[in-house]
């Protein structure tokens, strides 16, 4: 048994490398219509490091694939039994130590190279220390929504994470501590970083430093119960000034001019068992903080747009938007529902 | 040279009543009958698990579809995964091992025939118990329901706080019970291979099939035990106030993951080693050459067995184990690619210079080589921990492990069905239907699982009952679902072929493939106790020696 000259394979190897890189590059165009959650369109250092490693791994595995696939195709075609076969058995070959050695040593070398590249990226992402200018966020996974706290800034919000842009002019990465209030969840914004799980009794952390402003999407990536599918993630990356303004707004308690009918309903029904509205008696912790509900684009962890219509629907019958969510149907009369929604719409 | 056997006259079966026949099958301790029971049992569950998969794919055909509710969807993927791993692939592989090992090593039965029967019935009971949950497990609404915690059932979702009623208990007990069956069969295989080989068959002259199944059985004993322990701990948590996995009382959710994956990853090799075993028998026969590098193949198998015990936490790269642990599991995971690669190269070298006959079993094995190559390479991608931080728990992973289990294991399994069907039934299958099955399944498989990688790269997590439009996932999911119908059609042709051929097929010779291992020297189907005279062998291919007395193998080995 003899293997073909390796020059040919070098050539083919470089060809596949080019092909793989081109394909990855096509997927990687940030402006491409492929997907807002494309892992090959990184916009933050951890995601970019992973992307770089991915290209290397894809090139190596692509080259291996091409070599072995060609050998397989060649042997299937070349050594097929012909129509005019003489019926004699082919030469019986039992093995060859040299060949075995070759295809043991070469894969070992490839594995070593892959391992070194991988270990470097693991260290670069996991061992980055938190710089002083970093924003600190605590993300808490709940069935089936996200709670965000900014301990240094005194802000509590839900489902829509706001972070500043971190670019060459002003580096300000965001370090996120990850906790879970109930079951396992996973925080995954593909364009910003790989996923990290939120596990009860097992604090984790991760960091991002988005280079461009915009809305980055993702969703829970660890099965957490009935509504795992609609536990969506939205990260609003804002220029520093906008971010600071947002923080200022969020720090304010709810601005309620006069006690309204809707507020009375909110505070005398089960709403306050689960929801907080800062500056009022409502201080529940089980559901999202509603102090600045109307500053958010979505409700129900991204499952619906934050419109008065959807809000009414959500209070009336959450199962029509997100079946299995832990928000109970509030069983309000039409009049009370209207008043309550009107109150919620004042929580800006 | 006494590999010849005397064909015993088949016992007069025609005159028996149905009840007598049933009684015979239920009380049998014959390794061949138990093997066939395992296989038929697995085929029934294959259809059930396949229907579950089809419903899952119909639900995901477009965004915001509402073919099934989220509750039903979560039960479906839990049952699909559990069924396919524990009640399809494991039993069917045990079935083939049971049927073939004694025949291949020239033994009259397994070492412990009664343990063998016990193990089968435990496994069978486990599967029935799991499905009894559909009517028996009173859940939140007082009605029966199936488990919905996912096949790896991460804590604390399985605690009483989050999993009310008894559906999780049915899952736990089903795996516990079938786990005893698996361990029983594993002990039996180890004992049979080590103690029951015919005269002359040293370990180095044993067919690779027996070697691979020996290592597989060793892995079962090592891997299923921690799973069993974990299931008992979970029961203690749920009913006796234990706190192993109860995070609200200081327990650890991560410990469950370790327990599950120290089972779960060797389990992958438990499933794939028998697939390698089929390929290692079929490829040489249809290439008309002995397996290339037999000692290296054995070494690679044993290496895979050992290394597979040290890779489990590559399922946990996103859990936050820290850089050092992640780095360790990267190197161990990538290391296992080396012996696996050696195996692929040896199969290729076996075909090299041969005269390849494209009979249905060989077609499935060639497709296996191609698909398993890709499955291995996507495995290397996932083994690079940072890449896994992106790809883990996405549809890329789902595509990867279906490439292993369907593209690798199921394909060789179909090959094995066709290859040994004449031996087991005494009838030839229909080659035309076999090839139709092959092409339908190849097309369906590639439509489904090639395109399934892409939504994963585009950020689609697994286990979601629906997804948002506008994420670039729609088209891929549509194609994936279309592929399922080709696969389903392939399965129907396959089952039709088995049934039709069993009743209407041509009678099969004892040795229709001109093969070389001992099972082909027995009558088709082999009589009870297999061999009238225990054969004596001098090489790895006793029937080659018999057919080529001028040029026997034992001169070269």
CSV table of N, CA and C in Angstrom, one decimal, chain B residues 398-454:
chain,number,residue,atom,x,y,z
B,398,UNK,N,-26.8,19.6,17.8
B,398,UNK,CA,-27.9,18.6,17.5
B,398,UNK,C,-27.5,17.9,16.1
B,399,UNK,N,-27.1,18.7,15.2
B,399,UNK,CA,-26.6,18.2,13.9
B,399,UNK,C,-25.4,17.2,14.1
B,400,UNK,N,-24.5,17.7,14.9
B,400,UNK,CA,-23.3,16.9,15.1
B,400,UNK,C,-23.6,15.5,15.7
B,401,UNK,N,-24.4,15.5,16.7
B,401,UNK,CA,-24.6,14.1,17.3
B,401,UNK,C,-25.6,13.3,16.6
B,402,UNK,N,-26.4,13.9,15.8
B,402,UNK,CA,-27.2,13.1,14.9
B,402,UNK,C,-26.4,12.5,13.7
B,403,UNK,N,-25.4,13.3,13.3
B,403,UNK,CA,-24.4,12.8,12.4
B,403,UNK,C,-23.7,11.5,12.9
B,404,UNK,N,-23.4,11.6,14.2
B,404,UNK,CA,-22.8,10.4,14.8
B,404,UNK,C,-23.8,9.2,14.9
B,405,UNK,N,-24.9,9.5,15.5
B,405,UNK,CA,-25.9,8.5,15.8
B,405,UNK,C,-26.6,8.0,14.6
B,406,UNK,N,-27.1,8.9,13.8
B,406,UNK,CA,-27.8,8.4,12.6
B,406,UNK,C,-26.8,8.1,11.5
B,407,UNK,N,-26.0,9.1,11.1
B,407,UNK,CA,-25.0,9.0,10.0
B,407,UNK,C,-24.0,7.9,10.3
B,408,UNK,N,-23.6,7.7,11.5
B,408,UNK,CA,-22.6,6.7,11.9
B,408,UNK,C,-23.2,5.4,12.3
B,409,UNK,N,-23.9,5.5,13.4
B,409,UNK,CA,-24.4,4.2,14.0
B,409,UNK,C,-25.6,3.6,13.2
B,410,UNK,N,-26.6,4.4,12.9
B,410,UNK,CA,-27.8,3.9,12.2
B,410,UNK,C,-27.4,3.3,10.9
B,411,UNK,N,-26.4,4.0,10.2
B,411,UNK,CA,-26.1,3.5,8.8
B,411,UNK,C,-25.4,2.1,8.9
B,412,UNK,N,-24.4,2.0,9.8
B,412,UNK,CA,-23.8,0.7,9.9
B,412,UNK,C,-24.8,-0.4,10.4
B,413,UNK,N,-25.7,0.1,11.2
B,413,UNK,CA,-26.7,-0.8,11.7
B,413,UNK,C,-27.6,-1.3,10.6
B,414,UNK,N,-28.0,-0.4,9.7
B,414,UNK,CA,-28.8,-0.9,8.6
B,414,UNK,C,-27.9,-1.9,7.7
B,415,UNK,N,-26.6,-1.5,7.6
B,415,UNK,CA,-25.8,-2.5,6.9
B,415,UNK,C,-25.8,-3.8,7.6
B,416,UNK,N,-25.7,-3.8,8.9
B,416,UNK,CA,-25.7,-5.1,9.7
B,416,UNK,C,-27.0,-5.8,9.5
B,417,UNK,N,-28.1,-5.1,9.5
B,417,UNK,CA,-29.4,-5.7,9.2
B,417,UNK,C,-29.4,-6.5,7.9
B,418,UNK,N,-28.9,-5.9,6.9
B,418,UNK,CA,-29.0,-6.5,5.6
B,418,UNK,C,-27.9,-7.6,5.5
B,419,UNK,N,-26.8,-7.4,6.1
B,419,UNK,CA,-25.7,-8.4,6.1
B,419,UNK,C,-26.0,-9.7,6.8
B,420,UNK,N,-26.6,-9.6,8.0
B,420,UNK,CA,-26.9,-10.8,8.7
B,420,UNK,C,-28.3,-11.3,8.6
B,421,UNK,N,-29.2,-10.5,7.9
B,421,UNK,CA,-30.5,-11.0,7.7
B,421,UNK,C,-30.6,-12.4,7.2
B,422,UNK,N,-29.8,-12.8,6.1
B,422,UNK,CA,-29.9,-14.1,5.6
B,422,UNK,C,-29.6,-15.2,6.7
B,423,UNK,N,-28.6,-14.8,7.6
B,423,UNK,CA,-28.2,-15.7,8.6
B,423,UNK,C,-29.3,-15.9,9.7
B,424,UNK,N,-29.9,-14.8,10.0
B,424,UNK,CA,-30.9,-14.8,11.1
B,424,UNK,C,-32.3,-15.4,10.7
B,425,UNK,N,-32.6,-15.1,9.4
B,425,UNK,CA,-34.0,-15.5,9.0
B,425,UNK,C,-33.9,-16.7,8.1
B,426,UNK,N,-32.8,-17.0,7.5
B,426,UNK,CA,-32.7,-18.0,6.5
B,426,UNK,C,-33.2,-17.6,5.1
B,427,UNK,N,-33.6,-16.3,5.0
B,427,UNK,CA,-34.1,-15.8,3.7
B,427,UNK,C,-33.2,-14.7,3.2
B,428,UNK,N,-33.2,-14.5,1.9
B,428,UNK,CA,-32.5,-13.3,1.3
B,428,UNK,C,-33.4,-12.1,1.3
B,429,UNK,N,-32.9,-10.9,1.6
B,429,UNK,CA,-33.7,-9.7,1.5
B,429,UNK,C,-33.7,-9.3,0.0
B,430,UNK,N,-34.6,-8.3,-0.3
B,430,UNK,CA,-34.7,-7.8,-1.6
B,430,UNK,C,-33.6,-6.7,-1.8
B,431,UNK,N,-32.7,-7.0,-2.7
B,431,UNK,CA,-31.6,-6.0,-3.0
B,431,UNK,C,-32.2,-4.7,-3.6
B,432,UNK,N,-33.2,-4.8,-4.4
B,432,UNK,CA,-33.8,-3.6,-5.0
B,432,UNK,C,-34.4,-2.7,-3.9
B,433,UNK,N,-35.2,-3.3,-3.0
B,433,UNK,CA,-35.7,-2.5,-1.9
B,433,UNK,C,-34.6,-2.0,-1.0
B,434,UNK,N,-33.6,-2.8,-0.8
B,434,UNK,CA,-32.5,-2.4,0.1
B,434,UNK,C,-31.8,-1.2,-0.5
B,435,UNK,N,-31.6,-1.2,-1.8
B,435,UNK,CA,-31.0,0.0,-2.4
B,435,UNK,C,-31.9,1.2,-2.4
B,436,UNK,N,-33.2,1.0,-2.6
B,436,UNK,CA,-34.2,2.1,-2.5
B,436,UNK,C,-34.1,2.7,-1.1
B,437,UNK,N,-34.1,1.8,-0.1
B,437,UNK,CA,-34.0,2.3,1.3
B,437,UNK,C,-32.7,3.1,1.4
B,438,UNK,N,-31.6,2.6,0.9
B,438,UNK,CA,-30.3,3.3,1.0
B,438,UNK,C,-30.4,4.7,0.5
B,439,UNK,N,-30.9,4.8,-0.8
B,439,UNK,CA,-30.9,6.2,-1.4
B,439,UNK,C,-31.9,7.1,-0.8
B,440,UNK,N,-33.1,6.6,-0.4
B,440,UNK,CA,-34.0,7.5,0.3
B,440,UNK,C,-33.4,8.0,1.6
B,441,UNK,N,-32.8,7.1,2.3
B,441,UNK,CA,-32.2,7.5,3.6
B,441,UNK,C,-31.0,8.4,3.4
B,442,UNK,N,-30.2,8.2,2.5
B,442,UNK,CA,-29.1,9.1,2.2
B,442,UNK,C,-29.6,10.5,1.9
B,443,UNK,N,-30.5,10.6,1.0
B,443,UNK,CA,-31.1,11.9,0.6
B,443,UNK,C,-31.7,12.6,1.9
B,444,UNK,N,-32.6,11.8,2.6
B,444,UNK,CA,-33.2,12.4,3.7
B,444,UNK,C,-32.2,12.8,4.8
B,445,UNK,N,-31.3,11.9,5.1
B,445,UNK,CA,-30.3,12.2,6.1
B,445,UNK,C,-29.5,13.5,5.8
B,446,UNK,N,-29.1,13.6,4.5
B,446,UNK,CA,-28.3,14.8,4.2
B,446,UNK,C,-29.1,16.1,4.2
B,447,UNK,N,-30.4,16.0,3.7
B,447,UNK,CA,-31.2,17.1,3.7
B,447,UNK,C,-31.4,17.6,5.2
B,448,UNK,N,-31.7,16.6,6.0
B,448,UNK,CA,-32.0,17.0,7.4
B,448,UNK,C,-30.7,17.5,8.1
B,449,UNK,N,-29.7,16.7,8.2
B,449,UNK,CA,-28.6,16.9,9.1
B,449,UNK,C,-27.5,17.8,8.6
B,450,UNK,N,-27.3,17.8,7.2
B,450,UNK,CA,-26.3,18.8,6.7
B,450,UNK,C,-26.8,20.2,7.0
B,451,UNK,N,-28.1,20.5,6.7
B,451,UNK,CA,-28.6,21.8,6.8
B,451,UNK,C,-28.9,22.2,8.2
B,452,UNK,N,-29.0,21.2,9.1
B,452,UNK,CA,-29.2,21.5,10.5
B,452,UNK,C,-28.0,22.2,11.2
B,453,UNK,N,-26.8,22.1,10.6
B,453,UNK,CA,-25.7,22.8,11.2
B,453,UNK,C,-25.8,24.3,11.1
B,454,UNK,N,-26.5,24.7,10.0
B,454,UNK,CA,-26.5,26.2,9.7
B,454,UNK,C,-27.2,27.0,10.7
